[in-house]
Short mmCIF file of C-alpha atoms in Angstrom, two decimals:
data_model
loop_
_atom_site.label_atom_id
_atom_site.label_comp_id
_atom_site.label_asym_id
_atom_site.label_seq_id
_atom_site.Cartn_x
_atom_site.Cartn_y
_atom_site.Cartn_z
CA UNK O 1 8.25 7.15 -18.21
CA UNK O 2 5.59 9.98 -17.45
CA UNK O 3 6.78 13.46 -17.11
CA UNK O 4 4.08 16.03 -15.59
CA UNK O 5 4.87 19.41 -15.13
CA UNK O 6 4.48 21.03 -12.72
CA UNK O 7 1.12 23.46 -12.12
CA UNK O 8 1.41 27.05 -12.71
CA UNK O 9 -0.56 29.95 -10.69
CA UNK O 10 -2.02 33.08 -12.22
CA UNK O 11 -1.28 36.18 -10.56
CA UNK O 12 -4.24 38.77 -10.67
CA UNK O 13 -3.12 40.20 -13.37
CA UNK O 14 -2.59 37.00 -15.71
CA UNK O 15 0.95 36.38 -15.38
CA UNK O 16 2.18 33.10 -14.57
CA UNK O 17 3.64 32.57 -10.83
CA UNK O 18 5.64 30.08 -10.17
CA UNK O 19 5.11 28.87 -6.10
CA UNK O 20 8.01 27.95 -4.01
CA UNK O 21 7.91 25.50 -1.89
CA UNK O 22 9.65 27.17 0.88
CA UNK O 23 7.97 30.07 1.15
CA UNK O 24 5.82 30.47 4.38
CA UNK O 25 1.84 31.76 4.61
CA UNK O 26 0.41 32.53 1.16
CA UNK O 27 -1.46 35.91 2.30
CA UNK O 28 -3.91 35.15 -0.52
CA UNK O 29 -4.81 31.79 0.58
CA UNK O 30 -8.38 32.56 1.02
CA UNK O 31 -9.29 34.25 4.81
CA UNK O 32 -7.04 31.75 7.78
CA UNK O 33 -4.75 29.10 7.76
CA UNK O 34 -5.91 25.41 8.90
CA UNK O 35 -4.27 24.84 12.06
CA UNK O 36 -5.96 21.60 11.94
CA UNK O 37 -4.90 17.76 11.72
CA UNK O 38 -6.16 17.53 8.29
CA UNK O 39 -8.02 18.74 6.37
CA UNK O 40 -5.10 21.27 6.32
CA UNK O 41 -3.65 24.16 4.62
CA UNK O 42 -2.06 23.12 1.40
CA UNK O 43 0.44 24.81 -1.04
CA UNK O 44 -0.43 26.97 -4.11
CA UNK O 45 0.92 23.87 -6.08
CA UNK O 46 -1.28 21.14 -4.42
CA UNK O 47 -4.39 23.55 -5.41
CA UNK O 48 -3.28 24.53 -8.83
CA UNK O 49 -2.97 20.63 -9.79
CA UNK O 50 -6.85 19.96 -9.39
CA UNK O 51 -7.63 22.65 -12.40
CA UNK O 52 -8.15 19.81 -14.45
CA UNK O 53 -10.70 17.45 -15.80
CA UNK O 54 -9.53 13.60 -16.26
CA UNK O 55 -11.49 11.17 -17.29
CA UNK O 56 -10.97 7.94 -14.76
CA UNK O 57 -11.25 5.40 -18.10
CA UNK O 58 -8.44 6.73 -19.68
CA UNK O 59 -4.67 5.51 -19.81
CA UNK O 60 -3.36 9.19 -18.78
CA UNK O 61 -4.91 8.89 -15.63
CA UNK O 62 -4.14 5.01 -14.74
CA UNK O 63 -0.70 5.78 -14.91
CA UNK O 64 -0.99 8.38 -12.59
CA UNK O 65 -2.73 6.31 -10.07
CA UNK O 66 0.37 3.73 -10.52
CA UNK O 67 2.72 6.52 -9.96
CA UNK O 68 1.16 7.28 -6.79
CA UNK O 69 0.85 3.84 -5.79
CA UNK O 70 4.62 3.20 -6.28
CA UNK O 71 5.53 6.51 -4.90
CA UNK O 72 3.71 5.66 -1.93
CA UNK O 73 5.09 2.11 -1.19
CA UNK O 74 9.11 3.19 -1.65
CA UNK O 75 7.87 5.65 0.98
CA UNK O 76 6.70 3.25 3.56
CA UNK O 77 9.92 0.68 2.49
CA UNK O 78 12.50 0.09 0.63
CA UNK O 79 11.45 -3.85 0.64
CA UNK O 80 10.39 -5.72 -1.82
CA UNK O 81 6.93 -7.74 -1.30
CA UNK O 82 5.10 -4.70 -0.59
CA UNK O 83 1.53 -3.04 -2.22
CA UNK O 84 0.00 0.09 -1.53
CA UNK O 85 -4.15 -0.22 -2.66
CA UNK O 86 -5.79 3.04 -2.99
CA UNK O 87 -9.92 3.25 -1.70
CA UNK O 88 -11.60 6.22 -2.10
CA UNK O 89 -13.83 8.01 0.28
CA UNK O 90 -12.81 9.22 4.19
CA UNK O 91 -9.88 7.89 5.99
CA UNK O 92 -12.16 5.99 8.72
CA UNK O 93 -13.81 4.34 5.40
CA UNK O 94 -10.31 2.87 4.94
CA UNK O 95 -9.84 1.62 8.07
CA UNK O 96 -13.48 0.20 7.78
CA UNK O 97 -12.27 -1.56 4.80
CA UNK O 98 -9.03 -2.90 5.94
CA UNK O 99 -10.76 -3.94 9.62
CA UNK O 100 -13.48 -5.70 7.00
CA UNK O 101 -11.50 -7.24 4.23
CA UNK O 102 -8.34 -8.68 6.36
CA UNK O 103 -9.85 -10.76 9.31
CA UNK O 104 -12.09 -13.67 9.07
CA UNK O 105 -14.85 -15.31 10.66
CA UNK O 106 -11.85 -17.53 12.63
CA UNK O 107 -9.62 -14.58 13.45
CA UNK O 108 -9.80 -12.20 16.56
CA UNK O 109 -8.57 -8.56 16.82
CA UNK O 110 -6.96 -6.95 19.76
CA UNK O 111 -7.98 -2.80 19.59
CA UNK O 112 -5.51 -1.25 21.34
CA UNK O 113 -7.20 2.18 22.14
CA UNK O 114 -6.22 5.23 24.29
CA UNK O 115 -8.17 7.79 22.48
CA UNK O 116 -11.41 8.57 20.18
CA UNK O 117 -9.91 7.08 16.63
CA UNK O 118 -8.72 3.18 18.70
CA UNK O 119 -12.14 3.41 20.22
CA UNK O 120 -14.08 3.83 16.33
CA UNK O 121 -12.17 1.24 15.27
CA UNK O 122 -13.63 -0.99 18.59
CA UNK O 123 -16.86 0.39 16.91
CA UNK O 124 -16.15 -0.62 13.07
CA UNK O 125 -15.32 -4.25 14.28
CA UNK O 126 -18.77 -4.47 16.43
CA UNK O 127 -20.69 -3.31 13.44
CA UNK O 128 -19.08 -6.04 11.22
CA UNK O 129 -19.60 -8.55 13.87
CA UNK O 130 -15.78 -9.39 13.85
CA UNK O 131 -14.66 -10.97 16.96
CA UNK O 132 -12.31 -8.42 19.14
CA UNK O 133 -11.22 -7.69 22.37
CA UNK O 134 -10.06 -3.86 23.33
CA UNK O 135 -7.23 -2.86 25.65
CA UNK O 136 -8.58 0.34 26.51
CA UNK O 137 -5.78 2.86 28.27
CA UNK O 138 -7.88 5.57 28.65
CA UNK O 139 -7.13 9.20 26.58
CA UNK O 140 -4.69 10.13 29.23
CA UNK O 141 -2.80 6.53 29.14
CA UNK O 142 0.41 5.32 28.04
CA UNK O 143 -0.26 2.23 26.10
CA UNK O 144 3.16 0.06 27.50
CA UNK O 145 4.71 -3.05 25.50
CA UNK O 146 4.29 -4.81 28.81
CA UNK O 147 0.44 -4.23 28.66
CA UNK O 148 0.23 -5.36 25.18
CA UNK O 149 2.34 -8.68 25.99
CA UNK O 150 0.23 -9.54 29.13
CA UNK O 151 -2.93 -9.27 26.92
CA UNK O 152 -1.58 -11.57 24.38
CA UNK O 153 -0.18 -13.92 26.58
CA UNK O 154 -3.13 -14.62 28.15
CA UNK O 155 -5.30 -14.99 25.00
CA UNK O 156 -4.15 -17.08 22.35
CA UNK O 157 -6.84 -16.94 20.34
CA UNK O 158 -5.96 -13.36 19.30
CA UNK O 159 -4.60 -13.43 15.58
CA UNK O 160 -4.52 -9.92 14.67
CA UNK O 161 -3.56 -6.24 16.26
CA UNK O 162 -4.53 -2.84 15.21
CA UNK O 163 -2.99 0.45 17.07
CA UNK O 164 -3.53 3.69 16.55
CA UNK O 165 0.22 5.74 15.66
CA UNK O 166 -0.56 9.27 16.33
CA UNK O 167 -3.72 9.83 18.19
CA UNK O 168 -5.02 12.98 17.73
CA UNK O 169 -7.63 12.99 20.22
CA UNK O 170 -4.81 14.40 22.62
CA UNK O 171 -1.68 14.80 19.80
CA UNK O 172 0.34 11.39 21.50
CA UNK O 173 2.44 9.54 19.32
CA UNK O 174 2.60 5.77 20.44
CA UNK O 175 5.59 3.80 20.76
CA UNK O 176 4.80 1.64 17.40
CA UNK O 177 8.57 0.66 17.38
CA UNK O 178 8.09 -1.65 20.94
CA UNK O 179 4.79 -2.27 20.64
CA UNK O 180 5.06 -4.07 17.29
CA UNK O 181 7.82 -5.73 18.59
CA UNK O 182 5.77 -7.57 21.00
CA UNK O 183 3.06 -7.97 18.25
CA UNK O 184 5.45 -9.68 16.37
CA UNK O 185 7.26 -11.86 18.97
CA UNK O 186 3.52 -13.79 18.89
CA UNK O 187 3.67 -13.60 15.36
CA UNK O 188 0.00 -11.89 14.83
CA UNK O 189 -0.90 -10.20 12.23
CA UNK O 190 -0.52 -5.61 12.57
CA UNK O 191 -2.42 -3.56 11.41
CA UNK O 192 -1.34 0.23 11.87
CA UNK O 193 -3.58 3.06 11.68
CA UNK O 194 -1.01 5.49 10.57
CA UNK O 195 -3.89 8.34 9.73
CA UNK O 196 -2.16 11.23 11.16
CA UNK O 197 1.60 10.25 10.84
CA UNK O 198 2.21 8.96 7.88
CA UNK O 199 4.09 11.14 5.73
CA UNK O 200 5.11 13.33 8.39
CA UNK O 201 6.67 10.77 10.72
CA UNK O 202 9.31 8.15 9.85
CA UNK O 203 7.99 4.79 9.37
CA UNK O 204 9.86 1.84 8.29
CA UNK O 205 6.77 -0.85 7.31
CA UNK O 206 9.09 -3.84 6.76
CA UNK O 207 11.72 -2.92 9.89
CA UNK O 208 8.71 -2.98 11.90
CA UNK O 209 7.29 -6.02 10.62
CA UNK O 210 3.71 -4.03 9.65
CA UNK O 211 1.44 -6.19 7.27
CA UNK O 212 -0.85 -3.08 6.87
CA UNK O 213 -0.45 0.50 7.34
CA UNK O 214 -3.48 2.76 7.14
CA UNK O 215 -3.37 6.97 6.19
CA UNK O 216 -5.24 9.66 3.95
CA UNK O 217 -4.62 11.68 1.42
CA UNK O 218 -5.46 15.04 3.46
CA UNK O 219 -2.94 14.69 6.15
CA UNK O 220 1.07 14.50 6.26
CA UNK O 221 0.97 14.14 2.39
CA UNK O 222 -0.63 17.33 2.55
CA UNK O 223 -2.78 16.73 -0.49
CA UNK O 224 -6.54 17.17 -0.30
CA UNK O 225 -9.69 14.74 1.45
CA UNK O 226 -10.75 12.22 -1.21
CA UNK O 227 -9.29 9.01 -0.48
CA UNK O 228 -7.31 6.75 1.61
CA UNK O 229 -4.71 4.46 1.06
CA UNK O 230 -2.88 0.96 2.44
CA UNK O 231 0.36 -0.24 2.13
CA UNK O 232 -0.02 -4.03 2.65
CA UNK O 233 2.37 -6.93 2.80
CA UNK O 234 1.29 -8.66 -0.65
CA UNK O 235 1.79 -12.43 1.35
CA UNK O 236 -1.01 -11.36 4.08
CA UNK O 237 -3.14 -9.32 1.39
CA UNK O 238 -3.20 -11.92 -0.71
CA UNK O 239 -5.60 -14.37 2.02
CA UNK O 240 -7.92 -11.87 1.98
CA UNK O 241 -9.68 -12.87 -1.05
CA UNK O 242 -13.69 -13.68 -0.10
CA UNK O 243 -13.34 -11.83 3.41
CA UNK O 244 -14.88 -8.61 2.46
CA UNK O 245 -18.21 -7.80 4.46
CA UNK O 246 -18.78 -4.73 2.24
CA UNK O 247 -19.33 -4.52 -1.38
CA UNK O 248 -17.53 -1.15 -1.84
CA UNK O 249 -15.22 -1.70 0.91
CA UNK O 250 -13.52 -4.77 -0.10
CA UNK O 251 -9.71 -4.17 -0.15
CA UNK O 252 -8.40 -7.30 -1.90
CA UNK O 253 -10.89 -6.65 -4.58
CA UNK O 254 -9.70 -2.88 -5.02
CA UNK O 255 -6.08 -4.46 -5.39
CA UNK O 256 -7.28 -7.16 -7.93
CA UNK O 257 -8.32 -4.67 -9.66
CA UNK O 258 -5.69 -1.86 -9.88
CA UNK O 259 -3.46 -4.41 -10.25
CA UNK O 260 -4.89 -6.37 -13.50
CA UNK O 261 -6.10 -3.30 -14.88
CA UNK O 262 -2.73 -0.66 -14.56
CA UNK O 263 -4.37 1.42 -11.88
CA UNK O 264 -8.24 1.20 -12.51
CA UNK O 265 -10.29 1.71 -9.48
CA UNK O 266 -13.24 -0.42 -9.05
CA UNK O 267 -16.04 2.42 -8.57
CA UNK O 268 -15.41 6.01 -9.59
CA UNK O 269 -12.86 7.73 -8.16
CA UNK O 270 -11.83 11.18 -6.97
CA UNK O 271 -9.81 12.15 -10.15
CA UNK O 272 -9.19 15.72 -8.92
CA UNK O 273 -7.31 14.24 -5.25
CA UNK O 274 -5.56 12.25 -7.00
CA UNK O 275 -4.08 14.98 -9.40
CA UNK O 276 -3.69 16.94 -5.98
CA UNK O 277 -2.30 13.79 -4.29
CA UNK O 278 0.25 13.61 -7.07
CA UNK O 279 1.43 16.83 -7.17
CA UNK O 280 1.56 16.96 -2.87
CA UNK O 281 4.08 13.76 -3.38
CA UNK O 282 6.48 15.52 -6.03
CA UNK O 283 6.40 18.09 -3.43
CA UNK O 284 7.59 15.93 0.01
CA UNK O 285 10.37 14.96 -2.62
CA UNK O 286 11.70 18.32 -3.54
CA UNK O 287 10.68 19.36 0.04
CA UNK O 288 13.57 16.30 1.03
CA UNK O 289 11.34 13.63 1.98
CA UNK O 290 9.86 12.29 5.20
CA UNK O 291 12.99 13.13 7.37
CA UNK O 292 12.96 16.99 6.34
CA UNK O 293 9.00 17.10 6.94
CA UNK O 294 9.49 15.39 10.05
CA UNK O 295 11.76 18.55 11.34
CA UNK O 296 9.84 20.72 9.93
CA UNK O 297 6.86 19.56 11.59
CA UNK O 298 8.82 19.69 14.72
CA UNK O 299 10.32 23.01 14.42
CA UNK O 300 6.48 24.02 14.19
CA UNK O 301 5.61 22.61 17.55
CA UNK O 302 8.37 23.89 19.06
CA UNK O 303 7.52 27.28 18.03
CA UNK O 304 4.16 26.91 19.30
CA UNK O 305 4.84 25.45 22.26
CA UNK O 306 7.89 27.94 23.43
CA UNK O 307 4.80 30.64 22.61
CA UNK O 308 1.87 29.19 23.92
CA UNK O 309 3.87 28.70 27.19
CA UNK O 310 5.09 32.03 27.63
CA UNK O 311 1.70 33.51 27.49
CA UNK O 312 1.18 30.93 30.17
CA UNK O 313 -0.52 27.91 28.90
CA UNK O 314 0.15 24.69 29.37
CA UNK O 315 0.59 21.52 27.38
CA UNK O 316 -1.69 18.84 28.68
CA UNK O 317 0.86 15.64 27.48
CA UNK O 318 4.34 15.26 28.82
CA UNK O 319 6.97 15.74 26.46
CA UNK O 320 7.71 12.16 25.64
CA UNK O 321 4.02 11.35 24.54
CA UNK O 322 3.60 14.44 22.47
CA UNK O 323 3.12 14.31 18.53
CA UNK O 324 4.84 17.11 16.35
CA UNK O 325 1.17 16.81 14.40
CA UNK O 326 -1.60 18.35 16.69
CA UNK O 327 -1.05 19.27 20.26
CA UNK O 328 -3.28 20.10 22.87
CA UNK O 329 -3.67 22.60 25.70
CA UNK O 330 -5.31 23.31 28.72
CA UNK O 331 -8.05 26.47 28.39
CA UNK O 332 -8.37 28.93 30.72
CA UNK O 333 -9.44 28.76 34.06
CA UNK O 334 -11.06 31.88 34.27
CA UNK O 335 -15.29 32.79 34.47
CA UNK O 336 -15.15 34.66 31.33
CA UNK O 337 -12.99 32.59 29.30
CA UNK O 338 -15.96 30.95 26.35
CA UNK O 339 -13.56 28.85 23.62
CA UNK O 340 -16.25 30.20 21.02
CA UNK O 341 -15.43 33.56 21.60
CA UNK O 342 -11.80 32.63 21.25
CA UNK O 343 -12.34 30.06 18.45
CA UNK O 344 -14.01 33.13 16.23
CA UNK O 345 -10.97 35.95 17.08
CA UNK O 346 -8.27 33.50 16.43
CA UNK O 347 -10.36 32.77 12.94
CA UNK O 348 -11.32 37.06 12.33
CA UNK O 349 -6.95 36.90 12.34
CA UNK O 350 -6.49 34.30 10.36
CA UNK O 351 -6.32 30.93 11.99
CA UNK O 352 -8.44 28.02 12.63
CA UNK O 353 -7.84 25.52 15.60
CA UNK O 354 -9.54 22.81 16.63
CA UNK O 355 -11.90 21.97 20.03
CA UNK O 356 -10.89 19.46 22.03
CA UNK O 357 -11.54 16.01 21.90
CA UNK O 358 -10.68 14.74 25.09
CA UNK O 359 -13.30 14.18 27.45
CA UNK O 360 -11.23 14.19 30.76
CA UNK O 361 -9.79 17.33 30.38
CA UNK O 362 -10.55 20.62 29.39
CA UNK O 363 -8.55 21.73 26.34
CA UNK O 364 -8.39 23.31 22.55
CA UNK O 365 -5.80 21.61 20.04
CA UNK O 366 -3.26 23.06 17.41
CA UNK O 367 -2.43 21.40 14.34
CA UNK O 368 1.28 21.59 13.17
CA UNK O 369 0.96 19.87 9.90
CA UNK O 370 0.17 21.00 6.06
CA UNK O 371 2.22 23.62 4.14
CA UNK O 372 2.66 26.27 7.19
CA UNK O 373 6.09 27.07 8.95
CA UNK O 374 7.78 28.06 11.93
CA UNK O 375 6.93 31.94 11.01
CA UNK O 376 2.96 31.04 10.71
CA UNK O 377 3.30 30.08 14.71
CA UNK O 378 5.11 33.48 15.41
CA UNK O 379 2.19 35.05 13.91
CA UNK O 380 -0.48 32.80 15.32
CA UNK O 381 1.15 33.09 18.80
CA UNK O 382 0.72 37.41 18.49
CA UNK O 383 -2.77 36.28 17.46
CA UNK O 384 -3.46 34.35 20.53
CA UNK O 385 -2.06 37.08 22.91
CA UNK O 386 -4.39 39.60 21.14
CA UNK O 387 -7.03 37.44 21.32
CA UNK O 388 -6.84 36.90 25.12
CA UNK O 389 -9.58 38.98 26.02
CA UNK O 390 -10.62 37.05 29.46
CA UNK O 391 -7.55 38.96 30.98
CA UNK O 392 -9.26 42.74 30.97
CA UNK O 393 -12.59 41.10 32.63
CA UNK O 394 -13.03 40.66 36.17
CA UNK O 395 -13.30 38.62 38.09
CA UNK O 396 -9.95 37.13 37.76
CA UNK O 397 -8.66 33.40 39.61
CA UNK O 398 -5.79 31.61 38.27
CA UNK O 399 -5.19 33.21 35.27
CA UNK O 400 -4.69 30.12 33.50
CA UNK O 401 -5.49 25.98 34.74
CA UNK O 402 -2.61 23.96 35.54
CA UNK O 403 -0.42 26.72 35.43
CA UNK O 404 -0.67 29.02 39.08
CA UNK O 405 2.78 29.38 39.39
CA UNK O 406 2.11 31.97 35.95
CA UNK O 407 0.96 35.50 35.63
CA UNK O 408 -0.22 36.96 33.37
CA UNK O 409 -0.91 40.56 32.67
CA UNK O 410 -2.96 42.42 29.88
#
């Protein structure tokens, strides 16, 4: 049994620090916190881990990479029959290779998509000439179990399904519970792009009948960018053999491979991640595991959302739709209001949000994952009042879209 300890900080004047894990904002963590849905901020620990040179041949290191895969398939279920297959590189790399490894020239993919990560993987699966079909509910749309069962019932010739869990175009969490329910009841194959959830949202794999769930190392974990990871129900992994259209990206060979050689990746591998990725899961242990994470994360939003709507913005999902990971916001509607200008004083005080992605709407997104607490938001909401400069420049309207019924004063 391996026992690693755990990494130790230097203060500035050479004495060893040991980091808690419940401490909020480090105020020496470089310039701003990551407000972002990964990369993210990380903890002192997570950072301290990497200050080490491994060598990817050697045994010390294997059995780390087997520690990690374990660690992360109890996570995912408590089942037996279950694999979890690191793959290095960017987490749409992983879904490339899962999309690319798992179907075959016979099969046919339903994409459900209401947002920019369903719609890449509608992309991935025209580049690799797999045969697919996309139920596109727009970036505003529920996606409804009663869509998803019309669309298989009237083509069966559709063998597998892929969903996106969180979408973090907009921040909306899908109902994975009732839609793989219906995936199920016509027994195809689902695949779960669990990017931006994992980790951070609780996720039985075998409860909800998942034969592969996709995520990253940079996002609930909280460890750094590097690699992705599957956890794959061995039975339907094991068919893949020969499917592959990539060389690099072929997922049954990766597992082959860790598997017959005690956690040996094919090509070279991010060693420093993984030491990162290691010490990030010892952490979500001690922290209490998903379910503690999972309030955490929500105890975030709420504090951002309670502030961000008292200085009168509003939230541009319902409640029921809305992610505890990233949530999005209506900007200003005001002539003088330029998301640059508030992008850099938000980031001059210490924070960094995201643009965003949604096409149909006007809006800037907040991350709520990655080692930062309810206390960061009280601070980042002061920032965002200070930082509302549009309100001493006239011409005034609305002070803020969607939200008339608000005003606001300097």
């Amino acid at each position: 049994m391996l026992v690693y300890k755990s990494p130790q900080t230097l203060t500035s004047t050479g004495e060893v620090m040991t980091e808690s894990l419940q401490s909020h904002y480090d105020e020496s963590h470089e310039d701003y916190l990551l407000l972002t849905p990964g990369p993210l901020t990380t903890s002192p620990g997570v950072r301290a881990a990497m200050n080490q040179d491994l060598s990817t041949w050697d045994c010390d290191y294997n059995d780390r990479v087997q520690w990690i895969r374990s660690a992360l398939t109890k996570l995912a279920t408590s089942a037996s029959g279950y694999t979890t297959v690191l793959m290095q590189g960017c987490g749409t790399g992983t879904v490339e290779a899962t999309i690319g490894s798992v179907l075959s020239e016979d099969n046919r993919l339903l994409i459900i998509a209401n947002g920019v990560y369903g719609l890449r993987i509608a992309e991935i699966a025209r580049y690799l000439g797999i045969k697919h079909d996309v139920l596109d509910c727009g970036e505003l749309g529920e996606t409804s179990p009663e869509m998803v069962r019309d669309r298989l019932q009237s083509d069966p010739f559709i063998t597998h399904v892929v969903l996106v869990h969180c979408e973090t175009t907009t921040g909306r969490l899908n109902p994975l519970p009732e839609l793989a329910q219906v995936v199920k009841e016509h027994q195809c194959c689902l695949i779960v792009d669990a990017m931006s959830s994992f980790g951070g949202v609780p996720i039985d794999v075998d409860g909800l009948g998942i034969d592969f769930l996709i995520s990253s190392a940079n996002k609930c974990v909280q460890g750094v960018p590097g690699f992705g990871f599957v956890v794959a129900r061995e039975e339907a992994l094991a068919v893949c053999a020969g499917r592959a259209r990539s060389l690099t990206l072929d997922l049954y060979a990766q597992w082959r491979c860790m598997e017959d050689n005690g956690g040996k990746w094919r090509f070279t591998s991010p060693t420093h991640t993984v030491l990162a990725f290691q010490q990030a899961l010892k952490e979500l242990d001690e922290e209490g595991g998903i379910s503690a994470r999972y309030q955490r994360y929500r105890d975030n939003h709420r504090t951002l959302v309670d502030g961000m709507q008292a200085l009168g913005f509003k939230c541009l999902l319902p409640v029921e739709s809305q992610s505890p990971i990233i949530t999005s916001f209506y900007t200003p509607d005001h002539p003088a209001f330029e998301f640059k200008k508030f992008y850099d004083l938000l980031k001059a005080k210490g924070f960094v949000i995201y643009p965003g992605k949604v096409s149909k709407a006007p809006c800037f997104r907040v991350g709520t994952i990655g080692h930062v607490f309810p206390k960061d938001f009280e601070r980042l909401i002061a920032a965002v009042k200070d930082s509302m400069y549009w309100l001493s420049e006239a011409p005034a309207t609305d002070s803020l879209s969607s939200c008339p019924e608000k005003v606001i004063t300097a």
